[in-house]
PDB file of C-alpha atoms in Angstrom:
ATOM      1  CA  LYS S 169     136.628 172.263  58.825  1.00 86.00           C
ATOM      2  CA  GLN S 170     138.216 170.703  61.898  1.00 92.00           C
ATOM      3  CA  GLU S 171     135.812 169.205  64.421  1.00 94.00           C
ATOM      4  CA  VAL S 172     136.786 167.943  67.869  1.00 97.00           C
ATOM      5  CA  THR S 173     134.621 165.509  69.816  1.00 97.00           C
ATOM      6  CA  GLN S 174     135.057 164.492  73.427  1.00 97.00           C
ATOM      7  CA  ILE S 175     133.597 161.368  74.978  1.00 94.00           C
ATOM      8  CA  PRO S 176     132.090 161.001  77.504  1.00 93.00           C
ATOM      9  CA  ALA S 177     130.391 164.361  78.025  1.00 95.00           C
ATOM     10  CA  ALA S 178     130.218 163.685  81.762  1.00 96.00           C
ATOM     11  CA  LEU S 179     131.785 161.159  84.100  1.00 95.00           C
ATOM     12  CA  SER S 180     131.377 160.478  87.816  1.00 96.00           C
ATOM     13  CA  VAL S 181     133.707 158.000  89.544  1.00 96.00           C
ATOM     14  CA  PRO S 182     134.761 157.198  93.119  1.00 96.00           C
ATOM     15  CA  GLU S 183     138.029 158.540  94.419  1.00 97.00           C
ATOM     16  CA  GLY S 184     141.090 156.405  93.687  1.00 97.00           C
ATOM     17  CA  GLU S 185     139.987 155.061  90.314  1.00 96.00           C
ATOM     18  CA  ASN S 186     142.064 155.348  87.170  1.00 97.00           C
ATOM     19  CA  LEU S 187     140.158 156.865  84.264  1.00 95.00           C
ATOM     20  CA  VAL S 188     140.467 157.689  80.577  1.00 96.00           C
ATOM     21  CA  LEU S 189     139.030 160.664  78.732  1.00 97.00           C
ATOM     22  CA  ASN S 190     138.749 160.489  74.972  1.00 97.00           C
ATOM     23  CA  CYS S 191     139.183 163.087  72.239  1.00 98.00           C
ATOM     24  CA  SER S 192     138.823 162.671  68.489  1.00 98.00           C
ATOM     25  CA  PHE S 193     139.436 165.116  65.646  1.00 97.00           C
ATOM     26  CA  THR S 194     138.423 164.970  61.993  1.00 95.00           C
ATOM     27  CA  ASP S 195     141.460 166.505  60.248  1.00 91.00           C
ATOM     28  CA  SER S 196     144.751 164.757  61.022  1.00 89.00           C
ATOM     29  CA  ALA S 197     146.812 167.686  59.668  1.00 89.00           C
ATOM     30  CA  ILE S 198     147.468 169.171  63.103  1.00 90.00           C
ATOM     31  CA  TYR S 199     150.489 170.845  64.622  1.00 88.00           C
ATOM     32  CA  ASN S 200     149.732 169.938  68.204  1.00 91.00           C
ATOM     33  CA  LEU S 201     147.069 168.836  70.652  1.00 94.00           C
ATOM     34  CA  GLN S 202     146.573 170.292  74.093  1.00 95.00           C
ATOM     35  CA  TRP S 203     144.590 169.189  77.129  1.00 97.00           C
ATOM     36  CA  PHE S 204     143.185 171.847  79.454  1.00 97.00           C
ATOM     37  CA  ARG S 205     141.379 171.867  82.764  1.00 97.00           C
ATOM     38  CA  GLN S 206     138.623 174.364  83.513  1.00 96.00           C
ATOM     39  CA  ASP S 207     137.105 174.912  86.942  1.00 94.00           C
ATOM     40  CA  PRO S 208     133.556 176.334  87.070  1.00 89.00           C
ATOM     41  CA  GLY S 209     133.421 179.926  85.824  1.00 82.00           C
ATOM     42  CA  LYS S 210     137.201 180.099  85.502  1.00 86.00           C
ATOM     43  CA  GLY S 211     139.781 180.282  82.744  1.00 90.00           C
ATOM     44  CA  LEU S 212     141.736 177.381  81.280  1.00 94.00           C
ATOM     45  CA  THR S 213     144.777 175.710  82.803  1.00 93.00           C
ATOM     46  CA  SER S 214     147.068 173.930  80.351  1.00 92.00           C
ATOM     47  CA  LEU S 215     147.783 170.360  81.446  1.00 95.00           C
ATOM     48  CA  LEU S 216     149.717 168.756  78.596  1.00 95.00           C
ATOM     49  CA  LEU S 217     150.825 169.759  75.092  1.00 92.00           C
ATOM     50  CA  ILE S 218     151.679 167.063  72.559  1.00 93.00           C
ATOM     51  CA  GLN S 219     153.410 168.101  69.350  1.00 90.00           C
ATOM     52  CA  SER S 220     152.320 166.264  66.191  1.00 90.00           C
ATOM     53  CA  SER S 221     155.639 164.392  66.079  1.00 91.00           C
ATOM     54  CA  GLN S 222     155.174 163.050  69.627  1.00 94.00           C
ATOM     55  CA  ARG S 223     153.164 160.062  70.820  1.00 95.00           C
ATOM     56  CA  GLU S 224     152.630 160.966  74.453  1.00 95.00           C
ATOM     57  CA  GLN S 225     153.357 163.363  77.287  1.00 96.00           C
ATOM     58  CA  THR S 226     153.318 162.781  81.033  1.00 97.00           C
ATOM     59  CA  SER S 227     152.960 165.110  83.981  1.00 96.00           C
ATOM     60  CA  GLY S 228     152.563 163.614  87.432  1.00 97.00           C
ATOM     61  CA  ARG S 229     149.408 161.477  87.492  1.00 97.00           C
ATOM     62  CA  LEU S 230     148.441 162.587  83.983  1.00 98.00           C
ATOM     63  CA  ASN S 231     149.394 160.909  80.722  1.00 98.00           C
ATOM     64  CA  ALA S 232     148.199 162.021  77.309  1.00 97.00           C
ATOM     65  CA  SER S 233     148.634 160.038  74.119  1.00 97.00           C
ATOM     66  CA  LEU S 234     148.246 161.087  70.507  1.00 97.00           C
ATOM     67  CA  ASP S 235     147.523 158.947  67.446  1.00 96.00           C
ATOM     68  CA  LYS S 236     147.485 161.507  64.682  1.00 93.00           C
ATOM     69  CA  SER S 237     146.743 159.065  61.879  1.00 92.00           C
ATOM     70  CA  SER S 238     143.539 157.874  63.520  1.00 94.00           C
ATOM     71  CA  GLY S 239     142.622 161.321  64.853  1.00 95.00           C
ATOM     72  CA  ARG S 240     142.526 160.309  68.506  1.00 97.00           C
ATOM     73  CA  SER S 241     143.952 161.336  71.837  1.00 98.00           C
ATOM     74  CA  THR S 242     143.397 160.034  75.338  1.00 98.00           C
ATOM     75  CA  LEU S 243     144.010 161.617  78.711  1.00 97.00           C
ATOM     76  CA  TYR S 244     144.730 159.085  81.441  1.00 97.00           C
ATOM     77  CA  ILE S 245     144.315 160.161  85.056  1.00 97.00           C
ATOM     78  CA  ALA S 246     145.787 157.820  87.638  1.00 98.00           C
ATOM     79  CA  ALA S 247     144.545 157.481  91.212  1.00 97.00           C
ATOM     80  CA  SER S 248     141.856 160.150  90.864  1.00 97.00           C
ATOM     81  CA  GLN S 249     141.276 162.648  93.696  1.00 97.00           C
ATOM     82  CA  PRO S 250     138.311 164.927  94.500  1.00 96.00           C
ATOM     83  CA  GLY S 251     140.503 167.887  93.489  1.00 96.00           C
ATOM     84  CA  ASP S 252     140.558 166.503  89.956  1.00 97.00           C
ATOM     85  CA  SER S 253     136.883 167.412  89.596  1.00 97.00           C
ATOM     86  CA  ALA S 254     136.636 169.889  86.714  1.00 97.00           C
ATOM     87  CA  THR S 255     135.842 170.088  83.009  1.00 97.00           C
ATOM     88  CA  TYR S 256     138.606 168.738  80.791  1.00 98.00           C
ATOM     89  CA  LEU S 257     138.952 170.238  77.327  1.00 98.00           C
ATOM     90  CA  CYS S 258     140.869 168.920  74.356  1.00 97.00           C
ATOM     91  CA  ALA S 259     142.069 171.368  71.674  1.00 96.00           C
ATOM     92  CA  VAL S 260     143.985 171.003  68.425  1.00 94.00           C
ATOM     93  CA  MET S 261     146.043 173.517  66.499  1.00 89.00           C
ATOM     94  CA  GLY S 262     145.580 172.975  62.783  1.00 82.00           C
ATOM     95  CA  SER S 263     147.886 173.376  59.827  1.00 73.00           C
ATOM     96  CA  GLY S 264     147.419 177.157  59.818  1.00 72.00           C
ATOM     97  CA  GLY S 265     149.170 177.376  63.151  1.00 70.00           C
ATOM     98  CA  GLY S 266     148.272 180.057  65.648  1.00 69.00           C
ATOM     99  CA  ALA S 267     146.558 182.122  62.948  1.00 76.00           C
ATOM    100  CA  ASP S 268     143.727 179.585  62.905  1.00 80.00           C
ATOM    101  CA  GLY S 269     143.569 179.407  66.666  1.00 88.00           C
ATOM    102  CA  LEU S 270     142.824 176.326  68.685  1.00 92.00           C
ATOM    103  CA  THR S 271     139.764 174.200  67.907  1.00 95.00           C
ATOM    104  CA  PHE S 272     138.198 172.896  71.096  1.00 97.00           C
ATOM    105  CA  GLY S 273     135.875 170.054  71.975  1.00 97.00           C
ATOM    106  CA  LYS S 274     132.922 170.639  74.290  1.00 97.00           C
ATOM    107  CA  GLY S 275     134.722 169.036  77.188  1.00 97.00           C
ATOM    108  CA  THR S 276     134.229 166.170  79.632  1.00 97.00           C
ATOM    109  CA  HIS S 277     132.699 167.188  82.965  1.00 97.00           C
ATOM    110  CA  LEU S 278     134.433 165.035  85.578  1.00 97.00           C
ATOM    111  CA  ILE S 279     133.250 164.501  89.143  1.00 97.00           C
ATOM    112  CA  ILE S 280     135.379 162.512  91.584  1.00 97.00           C
ATOM    113  CA  GLN S 281     133.310 161.311  94.525  1.00 96.00           C
ATOM    114  CA  PRO S 282     135.100 161.369  97.927  1.00 93.00           C
TER     115      PRO S 282
ATOM    116  CA  ASP W  30     155.456 186.133  87.690  1.00 60.00           C
ATOM    117  CA  ALA W  31     152.000 187.396  86.809  1.00 79.00           C
ATOM    118  CA  GLY W  32     149.978 185.331  84.412  1.00 92.00           C
ATOM    119  CA  VAL W  33     147.592 186.618  81.789  1.00 96.00           C
ATOM    120  CA  THR W  34     145.302 189.252  83.286  1.00 96.00           C
ATOM    121  CA  GLN W  35     141.920 190.365  81.998  1.00 97.00           C
ATOM    122  CA  SER W  36     139.592 193.184  82.963  1.00 96.00           C
ATOM    123  CA  PRO W  37     136.894 193.608  83.930  1.00 97.00           C
ATOM    124  CA  THR W  38     135.993 190.306  85.604  1.00 96.00           C
ATOM    125  CA  HIS W  39     132.280 190.694  85.011  1.00 96.00           C
ATOM    126  CA  LEU W  40     130.269 193.041  82.837  1.00 95.00           C
ATOM    127  CA  ILE W  41     126.561 193.583  82.259  1.00 97.00           C
ATOM    128  CA  LYS W  42     125.371 195.403  79.142  1.00 97.00           C
ATOM    129  CA  THR W  43     122.091 195.832  77.293  1.00 97.00           C
ATOM    130  CA  ARG W  44     121.358 194.965  73.698  1.00 97.00           C
ATOM    131  CA  GLY W  45     122.753 197.448  71.184  1.00 97.00           C
ATOM    132  CA  GLN W  46     125.501 198.723  73.471  1.00 98.00           C
ATOM    133  CA  GLN W  47     129.213 198.493  72.825  1.00 98.00           C
ATOM    134  CA  VAL W  48     131.800 196.828  75.091  1.00 98.00           C
ATOM    135  CA  THR W  49     135.590 196.833  75.396  1.00 98.00           C
ATOM    136  CA  LEU W  50     137.460 194.007  77.083  1.00 98.00           C
ATOM    137  CA  ARG W  51     141.132 194.210  78.026  1.00 98.00           C
ATOM    138  CA  CYS W  52     143.964 191.713  78.241  1.00 98.00           C
ATOM    139  CA  SER W  53     147.554 191.921  79.449  1.00 98.00           C
ATOM    140  CA  PRO W  54     149.786 189.055  78.314  1.00 97.00           C
ATOM    141  CA  ILE W  55     152.516 187.349  80.284  1.00 96.00           C
ATOM    142  CA  SER W  56     155.662 189.466  80.326  1.00 95.00           C
ATOM    143  CA  GLY W  57     157.739 188.685  77.245  1.00 93.00           C
ATOM    144  CA  HIS W  58     154.834 187.251  75.269  1.00 95.00           C
ATOM    145  CA  LYS W  59     154.153 188.980  71.967  1.00 95.00           C
ATOM    146  CA  SER W  60     151.053 187.132  70.781  1.00 94.00           C
ATOM    147  CA  VAL W  61     147.512 187.478  72.091  1.00 96.00           C
ATOM    148  CA  SER W  62     144.482 185.458  71.036  1.00 95.00           C
ATOM    149  CA  TRP W  63     140.822 185.959  71.927  1.00 97.00           C
ATOM    150  CA  TYR W  64     138.202 183.237  72.397  1.00 97.00           C
ATOM    151  CA  GLN W  65     134.481 183.227  73.142  1.00 98.00           C
ATOM    152  CA  GLN W  66     133.055 180.476  75.345  1.00 96.00           C
ATOM    153  CA  VAL W  67     129.292 180.124  75.483  1.00 96.00           C
ATOM    154  CA  LEU W  68     127.927 178.157  78.445  1.00 91.00           C
ATOM    155  CA  GLY W  69     128.277 174.428  77.922  1.00 89.00           C
ATOM    156  CA  GLN W  70     130.511 174.758  74.860  1.00 93.00           C
ATOM    157  CA  GLY W  71     134.224 174.782  74.202  1.00 94.00           C
ATOM    158  CA  PRO W  72     135.927 178.116  73.471  1.00 96.00           C
ATOM    159  CA  GLN W  73     135.743 179.431  69.898  1.00 96.00           C
ATOM    160  CA  PHE W  74     138.611 181.329  68.301  1.00 95.00           C
ATOM    161  CA  ILE W  75     137.956 185.005  67.509  1.00 97.00           C
ATOM    162  CA  PHE W  76     141.314 186.674  66.771  1.00 93.00           C
ATOM    163  CA  GLN W  77     145.066 186.275  66.988  1.00 93.00           C
ATOM    164  CA  TYR W  78     147.373 189.282  67.149  1.00 94.00           C
ATOM    165  CA  TYR W  79     151.152 189.143  66.899  1.00 93.00           C
ATOM    166  CA  GLU W  80     153.473 192.124  66.924  1.00 91.00           C
ATOM    167  CA  LYS W  81     150.455 194.437  66.767  1.00 91.00           C
ATOM    168  CA  GLU W  82     149.108 192.897  63.566  1.00 93.00           C
ATOM    169  CA  GLU W  83     146.079 190.677  63.074  1.00 93.00           C
ATOM    170  CA  ARG W  84     147.354 187.240  62.119  1.00 91.00           C
ATOM    171  CA  GLY W  85     144.127 185.273  62.180  1.00 90.00           C
ATOM    172  CA  ARG W  86     140.391 185.647  62.512  1.00 93.00           C
ATOM    173  CA  GLY W  87     137.686 183.125  63.319  1.00 93.00           C
ATOM    174  CA  ASN W  88     134.139 182.994  62.000  1.00 93.00           C
ATOM    175  CA  PHE W  89     132.767 186.050  63.808  1.00 96.00           C
ATOM    176  CA  PRO W  90     130.885 189.048  62.389  1.00 96.00           C
ATOM    177  CA  ASP W  91     132.444 192.455  61.801  1.00 96.00           C
ATOM    178  CA  ARG W  92     130.870 193.676  65.037  1.00 97.00           C
ATOM    179  CA  PHE W  93     133.893 192.065  66.686  1.00 98.00           C
ATOM    180  CA  SER W  94     137.190 193.910  66.405  1.00 97.00           C
ATOM    181  CA  ALA W  95     140.452 193.975  68.301  1.00 97.00           C
ATOM    182  CA  ARG W  96     143.790 195.665  68.474  1.00 96.00           C
ATOM    183  CA  GLN W  97     147.168 195.129  70.100  1.00 97.00           C
ATOM    184  CA  PHE W  98     149.230 197.911  71.612  1.00 97.00           C
ATOM    185  CA  PRO W  99     153.031 198.493  71.586  1.00 95.00           C
ATOM    186  CA  ASN W 100     153.263 196.920  75.065  1.00 95.00           C
ATOM    187  CA  TYR W 101     151.505 193.816  73.594  1.00 96.00           C
ATOM    188  CA  SER W 102     148.337 194.281  75.641  1.00 97.00           C
ATOM    189  CA  SER W 103     145.127 193.927  73.688  1.00 98.00           C
ATOM    190  CA  GLU W 104     141.527 195.102  73.570  1.00 98.00           C
ATOM    191  CA  LEU W 105     138.521 193.280  72.167  1.00 98.00           C
ATOM    192  CA  ASN W 106     135.596 195.453  71.086  1.00 98.00           C
ATOM    193  CA  VAL W 107     132.093 194.244  70.375  1.00 98.00           C
ATOM    194  CA  ASN W 108     129.545 196.644  68.864  1.00 97.00           C
ATOM    195  CA  ALA W 109     125.764 196.423  68.681  1.00 97.00           C
ATOM    196  CA  LEU W 110     125.591 193.728  71.359  1.00 98.00           C
ATOM    197  CA  LEU W 111     123.149 190.854  70.932  1.00 97.00           C
ATOM    198  CA  LEU W 112     121.780 188.519  73.586  1.00 97.00           C
ATOM    199  CA  GLY W 113     123.842 185.757  71.981  1.00 96.00           C
ATOM    200  CA  ASP W 114     127.060 187.616  72.764  1.00 98.00           C
ATOM    201  CA  SER W 115     126.637 186.659  76.428  1.00 97.00           C
ATOM    202  CA  ALA W 116     129.641 184.460  77.132  1.00 97.00           C
ATOM    203  CA  LEU W 117     132.986 184.096  78.873  1.00 96.00           C
ATOM    204  CA  TYR W 118     135.625 185.900  76.814  1.00 97.00           C
ATOM    205  CA  LEU W 119     139.060 184.383  77.195  1.00 97.00           C
ATOM    206  CA  CYS W 120     142.398 185.874  76.299  1.00 97.00           C
ATOM    207  CA  ALA W 121     145.467 183.716  75.706  1.00 95.00           C
ATOM    208  CA  SER W 122     149.080 184.778  75.295  1.00 94.00           C
ATOM    209  CA  SER W 123     152.075 182.995  73.808  1.00 91.00           C
ATOM    210  CA  LEU W 124     155.700 183.844  73.203  1.00 91.00           C
ATOM    211  CA  GLY W 125     155.210 184.071  69.474  1.00 85.00           C
ATOM    212  CA  ALA W 126     152.887 182.957  66.724  1.00 79.00           C
ATOM    213  CA  SER W 127     154.571 179.601  66.175  1.00 77.00           C
ATOM    214  CA  SER W 128     152.549 176.409  66.318  1.00 72.00           C
ATOM    215  CA  THR W 129     154.946 175.134  68.982  1.00 75.00           C
ATOM    216  CA  ASP W 130     154.190 177.997  71.363  1.00 82.00           C
ATOM    217  CA  THR W 131     151.944 177.025  74.253  1.00 84.00           C
ATOM    218  CA  GLN W 132     148.967 179.321  74.784  1.00 88.00           C
ATOM    219  CA  TYR W 133     148.372 180.443  78.378  1.00 92.00           C
ATOM    220  CA  PHE W 134     144.852 181.549  79.208  1.00 94.00           C
ATOM    221  CA  GLY W 135     143.631 184.282  81.492  1.00 95.00           C
ATOM    222  CA  PRO W 136     140.682 183.993  83.897  1.00 94.00           C
ATOM    223  CA  GLY W 137     138.247 185.490  81.403  1.00 96.00           C
ATOM    224  CA  THR W 138     135.654 188.267  81.381  1.00 97.00           C
ATOM    225  CA  ARG W 139     132.064 187.194  81.925  1.00 96.00           C
ATOM    226  CA  LEU W 140     129.809 189.323  79.682  1.00 97.00           C
ATOM    227  CA  THR W 141     126.067 189.301  80.224  1.00 97.00           C
ATOM    228  CA  VAL W 142     123.859 191.018  77.654  1.00 97.00           C
ATOM    229  CA  LEU W 143     120.308 191.810  78.815  1.00 96.00           C
TER     230      LEU W 143
END
């Protein structure tokens, strides 16, 4: 059974810092890995999708990497802003594809101090 | 273009009652998935429907059921509600059921069971 772990569970940093969020998964037989952002009480916003054949994806100040063999992904946020405050969720799609759904971690709760 | 829409936004029920949640996918999307997110946890996969057929089911009891209509909208039904069913229920749509299809999430329905 696939398990996804996110470290740290919570993080508070001053505005302007670069930071790294970590995600690990137990079964390397994945199709893709996705990073989401969730604001309090809201739905999920997709940030980056990395297919299993890719090593990284970039969007603006965000960069996500994937090392499938070691079961790890990182989300790098450059020049953090107070608007980046949210919970960041990592999710993998396993070998069963969409029929197995996404397996999520518990998230990293990020606070950017002005 | 409208994103994924869900109704109602909030719902309060008592134990033993039944509830129906609704989801309208992004126009052109043929796949809908349902997730349950308990406070402080990542979302858990409940169902995937594609072309009106159930394609996948997570580890949820038979009290949970769903269906997809010809216009690709979907309903999630939960019978005999328990206190533990209190959660944010998220709907996600994708173009198809392929592992390469990004899932786009709606804002969710907050269910409270008293």
